[in-house]
Every structure is written in C-alpha cells, then in structure tokens.
C-alpha cells in the first residue's frame, strides 16, 4: 500500500497491515500513531503537531524523519520510533538546514537540531543522522548497540563523541571541522572530509580508523585500542600519535606531512606495539620525540626501522624525506646500523651517551648535547656532521664518505 496523510485532526491512527507499505506523513494533529505492520515498509514523517508514535512492526523497515527539503524543524513534539522486528534503519534528515544547530544523541534519544521535543528510538539496527550546512555543534553522549552513521554536512562543525556502544562512522563533511573523541566502543571510523580539520582522539576501542580527507588537517591520537589506522589524505597534514595499544598504521598521503611519535611530555614508552609509518607523496618528516625521557635507553636505527627507546615493538618507516630523532637526558646507547636515503637528524640530548654509526646511505646530522659522550663512526656514504656539544667527548672516525664535519 501507498498511504499519504497531508493533515489530520486531533487523533489519527495508521495501520499498514501486511505487505511492503510506503507511508508518508506530511502533517498531523495532536496525536498520531503509525503501525507499519508486516514486511519491509518505508515510513516518512515530515511534520508533526504533538505526540507521535511509530512502530515498524516486522520486516526490514526504513523510517525517515525530516521534510521533503531536509529539515526537522517541523517535527513539533514528543516522537517515539520503534523499529520492531527485523533490520530497521532510522534516518534523521536535516541535510537541507542552513542554520547553526545544536544537537545531542544518546543510546535512545535525539534532541535539538530543530526538534521541539525529544525523539526516542528503540529496536533500531542502524541510525543515520545528516546535518546541514550551518556550523553545527553536535554531541554524541553514547550510541545504541547497532550501527550509527553521522554526517556533519557542509559547515565548520564541532562534534564531540563522549562514548559509543556500537559501530560508529562519523563524516565531518566539507569545511574545517573540529572532532573530539573521548572514548569509543568496538569499531569507530572518523572522516574529516574537505577543509582544514582538527581531529583529537583521546581513547578508542578495539579498532579505530581516522581519515583526514582533503585539507591541511591536524590529527592527535592520545590513546587507542588494539588496531589504529590513520590516513592523513591530501595536503599538508600534522599527525601526533602519543600512545597506541597494539598495531598502528599511519599513511601521510599526498602533501608535505609531519608525523610525530611520542607523548606530549616527550616520551615514547606508551607506544606499545607494531607501528608502520608511510609518508606517501611529498616532503614528509617523521619525528620520534623521546626528549623528555630521563631513563638510560638503548636504541637501534636502520634504513627502515627503529627499535628500543621505550618502543615495545618495531617502528617501521617508509617514504620519509626527513627522520628526526630526539633522545632524553639519560645515558643512552644508540646504534645506527644504517640510515635511509633521505636526511636523518639525531639529537641525543643531555647525558653521557654512547653512539655508534655503522653505516649511512643519506645525509646524517648527529648532535650529542651535554655530557661526556662516546661517538664512533665506522662507515659513511654521504654527508655527515657530528657535533659533540658540551662535555669531554670522545669521537672515533674509522671511515667516511664524501663530506664529513666533526665539532
């Protein structure tokens, strides 16, 4: 059946019965009840006057809230949507709204966005929320246990995700968005979209994916679960990963990207697992910041890997033009087995450090800072600069390539 209700009196009840029904509610009076019935139904509520109740019944139903031009401002009152039995989808369509709205999503309710009252949803397998072109402020207090998809649309939106209970996909849309993620459940995916976005992830569940999209994005990951994937996308991006759970993959994409590993205090001890960093296209810089570490660490650098220094697993780096490693104030023991073909800069910081350079394939600048350091250079194939800094340093050079400078 196809049922269209353009306006009703005080009380209206619609029962679709059996069959795949299409029910459109253009406007209602004070009280409306919709029972879609059996089979796969489509229910579209554009405007309500007071209290409305929608029950999808059995079947895989699609229930859409929003006018024909994509605004929810006309839904005036308390609305309850029950998906019933089957795989049901609730769509909140505010995509045509040009005003800057505030909205709040919980595991069972939606407030704001132009809704006059609270919208309650039950037994939904998927919830899709489409925001408009205004600079919206949207808070996800938590999600239901199914799938939630949130599209920020155009506009410089501010979105905060406090917690999730199911699968979450968040797309910031066009313009520069600010996305702050406090905690997530099992699987979460965040797309910055177009524009210069700021994405901060404070903690995640088992699997998290961050895609910056186009624009010059700033991505900060403070802590993650088992698996983290970061794709910076196009343009010049800044990525800072402070802590991980087990496996992390970071891809700079195109543009001149800066990727930093280490906490805000300058230690890498919280990076617990296997990390792969691919600079992608452009002039990319990988910064390993252990400058705040006071412990005496051992570390090993090769042309593609970094081990030790507090890293629990191996860090693999690819397609990087510049590698910058900053050690702490402890008496560190650092070995350069070989370097990549780009530029490598190592600052061992304060402390009586021991550094051995076995071989190089690109430009190497080594600064050992304060302390009585011991430096041994065995073989270099490109330009090398060694600055012992303050202290009674011992520098031994066994063989060098084209250009070597020692201070």
C-alpha atoms as one frame of an Amber mdcrd trajectory, in Angstrom:
protein
   0.000   0.000   0.000   0.895   3.652  -0.505  -0.579   5.889   2.172  -0.122
   9.670   2.208  -1.505  11.784   5.038  -1.374  15.515   4.338  -3.080  16.688
   7.524  -5.076  15.156  10.362  -7.357  16.212  13.160  -6.745  15.741  16.841
  -6.123  11.969  16.786  -5.027   9.789  13.861  -4.030   6.106  13.597  -2.475
   4.499  10.528  -2.053   0.715  10.238  -0.231  -0.510   7.151  -1.136  -4.156
   7.686   0.709  -6.786   5.655   2.704  -6.024   2.536   5.545  -3.627   1.787
   3.922  -0.280   2.521   5.014   3.300   1.858   3.567   5.702   4.421   4.140
   9.460   4.160   3.008  11.834   6.904   3.066  15.443   5.681   1.396  16.888
   8.796  -0.554  15.703  11.842  -2.684  16.961  14.674  -2.141  16.459  18.385
  -1.748  12.664  18.486  -0.604  10.303  15.734   0.047   6.552  15.795   1.634
   4.690  12.882   1.862   0.896  12.818   3.659  -0.186   9.647   2.780  -3.848
  10.144   4.397  -6.815   8.439   7.013  -6.915   5.650   9.501  -4.238   4.553
   7.965  -0.795   4.956   9.020   2.807   4.323   7.698   5.464   6.697   8.425
   9.163   6.100   7.375  11.660   8.758   7.784  15.256   7.575   5.864  17.206
  10.206   4.006  16.513  13.440   1.784  18.578  15.688   2.154  16.972  19.097
   2.749  13.381  20.214   3.651  10.776  17.602   4.363   7.052  17.858   5.780
   4.965  15.002   6.110   1.170  15.139   7.859  -0.565  12.258   6.442  -3.974
  13.133   8.108  -6.941  11.468  10.305  -6.704   8.368  13.269  -4.568   7.394
  11.839  -1.077   7.713  13.206   2.369   6.815  11.852   5.252   8.877  12.794
   8.780   7.824  12.262  11.945   9.848  12.510  15.277   8.034  10.700  17.408
   5.495  10.925  16.966   1.760  13.705  19.587   1.686  15.734  18.043   4.512
  14.828  19.836   7.754  13.404  18.506  11.011  12.119  21.872  12.264   8.501
  20.913  11.573   8.529  17.906  13.897   6.977  19.618  16.917   6.505  17.340
  19.878   7.441  14.073  21.525   8.190  11.374  18.970   8.795   7.664  19.658
  10.118   5.367  16.934  10.214   1.590  17.480  11.822  -0.432  14.729  10.254
  -3.680  15.876  11.455  -6.998  14.458  13.899  -7.086  11.521  16.818  -4.975
  10.345  15.476  -1.450  10.697  17.000   1.927   9.820  16.151   5.331  11.247
  17.207   8.334   9.141  17.248  11.841  10.635  17.411  14.151   7.599  18.398
  17.721   8.481  20.712  17.981   5.462  18.865  20.980   3.995  19.101  23.099
   7.158  21.282  26.200   6.744  21.138  27.341  10.379  23.769  26.526  13.013
  22.110  23.901  15.193  22.919  22.190  18.467  22.129  18.501  18.826  22.605
  15.679  21.317  22.491  11.938  20.633  22.244   9.216  23.276  21.685   5.471
  23.030  17.907   6.016  22.889  17.191   9.710  22.272  17.897  12.609  19.912
  17.450  16.230  20.975  17.966  19.564  19.256  18.587  20.079  15.511  15.187
  21.788  15.297  13.174  19.055  17.048  10.864  20.784  19.560  10.664  17.728
  21.823  12.727  14.610  22.420  12.811  11.887  19.773  13.100   8.425  21.319
  14.227   5.457  19.222  14.057   1.750  20.092  14.985  -1.547  18.414  16.826
   0.124  15.528  19.718  -1.692  13.883  21.016   1.433  12.127  20.699   5.150
  12.846  21.730   7.725  10.227  21.925  11.435  11.065  22.506  14.008   8.331
  23.303  17.557   9.456  23.001  20.687   7.321  25.317  23.415   6.060  25.423
  25.501   9.236  28.217  25.486  11.803  26.612  22.810  13.949  27.530  21.742
  17.479  26.737  18.067  17.964  27.410  15.839  20.976  27.305  12.049  20.967
  26.792  11.146  24.630  26.675   7.495  23.628  25.238   5.373  20.804  22.962
   2.364  20.613  24.498  -1.088  20.167  23.856  -1.161  16.429  25.401   0.977
  13.692  25.418   4.772  13.881  26.373   6.994  10.951  26.743  10.750  11.437
  27.330  13.154   8.532  28.231  16.708   9.551  27.444  18.084   6.096  28.818
  21.416   4.961  29.749  23.982   7.587  32.513  24.232  10.181  31.039  21.801
  12.695  32.104  20.951  16.241  31.443  17.317  17.102  32.204  15.623  20.413
  31.956  11.862  20.844  31.879  11.007  24.530  31.295   7.276  24.255  29.932
   4.643  21.884  28.339   1.238  22.393  28.231   0.055  18.787  29.826   0.727
  15.414  30.234   4.444  14.691  31.049   6.147  11.394  31.480   9.920  11.562
  31.982  12.091   8.470  32.712  15.742   9.196  31.805  16.792   5.658  33.002
  19.961   3.945  34.758  22.896   5.632  37.086  22.764   8.617  35.546  20.678
  11.383  36.608  20.101  14.983  36.136  16.499  16.084  36.905  15.457  19.668
  36.598  11.770  20.568  36.747  10.897  24.262  36.063   7.154  24.116  34.636
   4.636  21.665  33.433   1.067  21.665  34.453  -1.747  19.361  34.742  -0.122
  15.914  34.912   3.578  15.034  35.693   5.385  11.773  36.237   9.136  11.515
  36.381  11.080   8.230  37.474  14.704   8.310  36.231  15.367   4.787  37.159
  18.540   2.931  38.608  21.503   4.811  41.273  22.026   7.463  40.057  19.698
  10.198  41.198  19.224  13.798  40.647  15.652  14.985  41.565  14.613  18.528
  41.091  11.008  19.652  41.601  10.539  23.387  40.772   6.827  23.618  39.276
   4.170  21.358  38.035   0.617  21.462  39.373  -2.346  19.540  39.535  -0.835
  16.030  39.776   2.835  15.045  40.229   4.408  11.604  40.904   8.111  11.027
  40.818   9.597   7.517  41.655  13.288   7.312  40.459  13.722   3.727  41.469
  16.846   1.821  42.683  19.993   3.546  45.508  20.682   5.991  44.440  18.547
   8.931  45.719  18.237  12.490  45.235  14.746  13.917  46.119  13.929  17.531
  45.805  10.387  18.890  46.279  10.217  22.656  45.402   6.548  23.187  43.931
   3.669  21.189  42.787   0.090  21.454  44.219  -2.854  19.563  44.276  -1.535
  15.972  44.706   2.051  14.736  44.722   3.218  11.111  45.410   6.858  10.230
  45.148   8.127   6.655  46.002  11.817   6.534  44.792  12.262   2.959  45.623
  15.204   0.719  47.527  18.443   1.515  49.987  19.237   4.319  48.920  17.422
   7.477  50.193  17.259  11.057  49.794  13.925  12.875  50.744  13.330  16.508
  50.415   9.793  17.925  51.085   9.715  21.661  50.020   6.213  22.674  48.796
   3.013  20.999  47.559  -0.382  22.087  48.990  -2.996  19.703  49.113  -2.250
  15.949  49.165   1.146  14.248  49.379   2.134  10.582  49.905   5.777   9.605
  49.808   6.998   5.996  50.599  10.627   5.244  49.054  10.519   1.773  49.939
  13.413  -0.512  51.361  16.714   0.705  54.243  17.706   2.976  53.286  15.961
   6.196  54.748  15.997   9.702  54.234  12.835  11.750  55.244  12.870  15.403
  55.550   9.834  17.684  55.736  10.458  21.433  53.666  11.809  24.293  53.104
  15.496  24.992  55.821  15.139  27.666  58.275  13.777  25.103  58.419  10.016
  25.796  57.687   7.062  23.518  57.110   4.488  26.271  53.336   4.481  25.678
  53.682   3.334  22.063  53.111  -0.352  22.776  53.074  -2.364  19.596  53.997
  -2.518  15.935  53.898   0.834  14.149  54.162   1.427  10.403  54.564   4.990
   9.141  54.347   5.723   5.407  54.993   9.314   4.413  53.417   8.900   0.993
  53.881  11.568  -1.677  55.531  14.891  -0.780  58.319  16.052   1.522  57.456
  14.259   4.745  59.051  14.374   8.190  58.912  11.700  10.888  59.734  12.971
  14.373  60.455  10.471  17.153  60.273  12.516  20.344  61.803  10.863  23.424
  63.374  14.132  24.588  61.587  14.089  27.945  62.805  10.603  28.908  65.180
  10.564  31.902  65.919   6.824  31.722  69.035   5.363  30.101  67.697   3.773
  26.914  69.079   1.524  24.211  68.009   2.120  20.629  68.750   0.841  17.141
  68.111   2.606  13.830  68.159   1.018  10.385  67.153   2.307   6.965  63.526
   1.315   7.611  63.094   0.510  11.319  63.527   1.927  14.822  63.744  -0.315
  17.890  64.187   0.324  21.597  63.978   3.741  23.294  60.825   2.565  25.085
  59.018   1.304  21.974  57.589  -2.129  22.824  57.587  -3.280  19.209  59.324
  -2.293  15.994  58.527   1.009  14.299  58.798   0.784  10.510  59.086   3.937
   8.403  58.719   4.278   4.626  58.815   7.110   2.061  60.073   9.682   4.560
  62.287  12.529   3.357  63.382  13.573   6.858  63.783  11.485  10.021  64.250
  13.432  13.256  65.055  11.520  16.479  65.336  13.298  19.839  66.609  11.307
  22.840  66.305  12.196  26.525  68.649  13.096  29.370  69.667   9.553  30.322
  72.951   7.873  29.407  71.646   6.397  26.163  73.249   3.739  23.976  72.224
   4.286  20.355  73.328   2.344  17.267  72.857   3.493  13.683  73.076   0.301
  11.624  72.348   2.369   8.521  70.128   5.289   7.507  67.507   5.823   4.826
  68.469   7.719   1.672  66.879  10.947   2.873  68.037  13.168   5.722  68.465
  11.832   9.269  68.850  14.101  12.302  69.665  12.632  15.721  69.889  14.669
  18.917  70.876  12.506  21.899  70.175  15.295  24.409  71.852  15.592  27.791
  73.581  12.621  29.425  76.764  10.662  28.779  75.627   8.946  25.585  77.288
   6.239  23.511  76.571   6.414  19.785  77.858   4.098  17.082  77.315   4.879
  13.401  77.984   1.727  11.414  76.883   2.950   8.005  74.854   5.696   6.319
  73.028   5.968   2.998  71.849   9.580   3.265  72.713  12.846   4.993  73.271
  12.398   8.742  73.449  15.119  11.384  74.340  13.882  14.879  74.269  16.137
  17.941  75.103  14.605  21.330  74.474  17.644  23.552  75.756  17.923  27.117
  77.633  15.132  28.846  80.803  13.152  28.182  79.769  11.314  25.042  81.466
   8.489  23.148  80.911   8.595  19.384  82.184   6.035  16.882  81.748   6.471
  13.127  82.664   3.371  11.128  81.499   3.986   7.560  79.512   6.714   5.808
  78.463   7.071   2.177  77.013  10.592   2.228  77.414  13.883   4.064  77.903
  13.512   7.825  78.004  16.198  10.520  78.816  15.300  14.134  78.559  17.876
  16.924  79.654  16.565  20.316  78.340  19.601  22.188  79.484  20.364  25.734
  81.463  17.845  27.779  84.644  15.802  27.341  83.614  13.844  24.257  85.472
  11.019  22.540  84.984  10.851  18.773  86.468   7.994  16.745  86.213   8.022
  12.953  87.224   4.877  11.061  85.989   5.735   7.549  83.910   8.467   5.887
  82.428   9.155   2.501  82.202  12.376   0.528  81.901  15.095   3.188  82.395
  14.778   6.949  82.353  17.513   9.598  83.191  16.919  13.267  82.854  19.505
  16.033
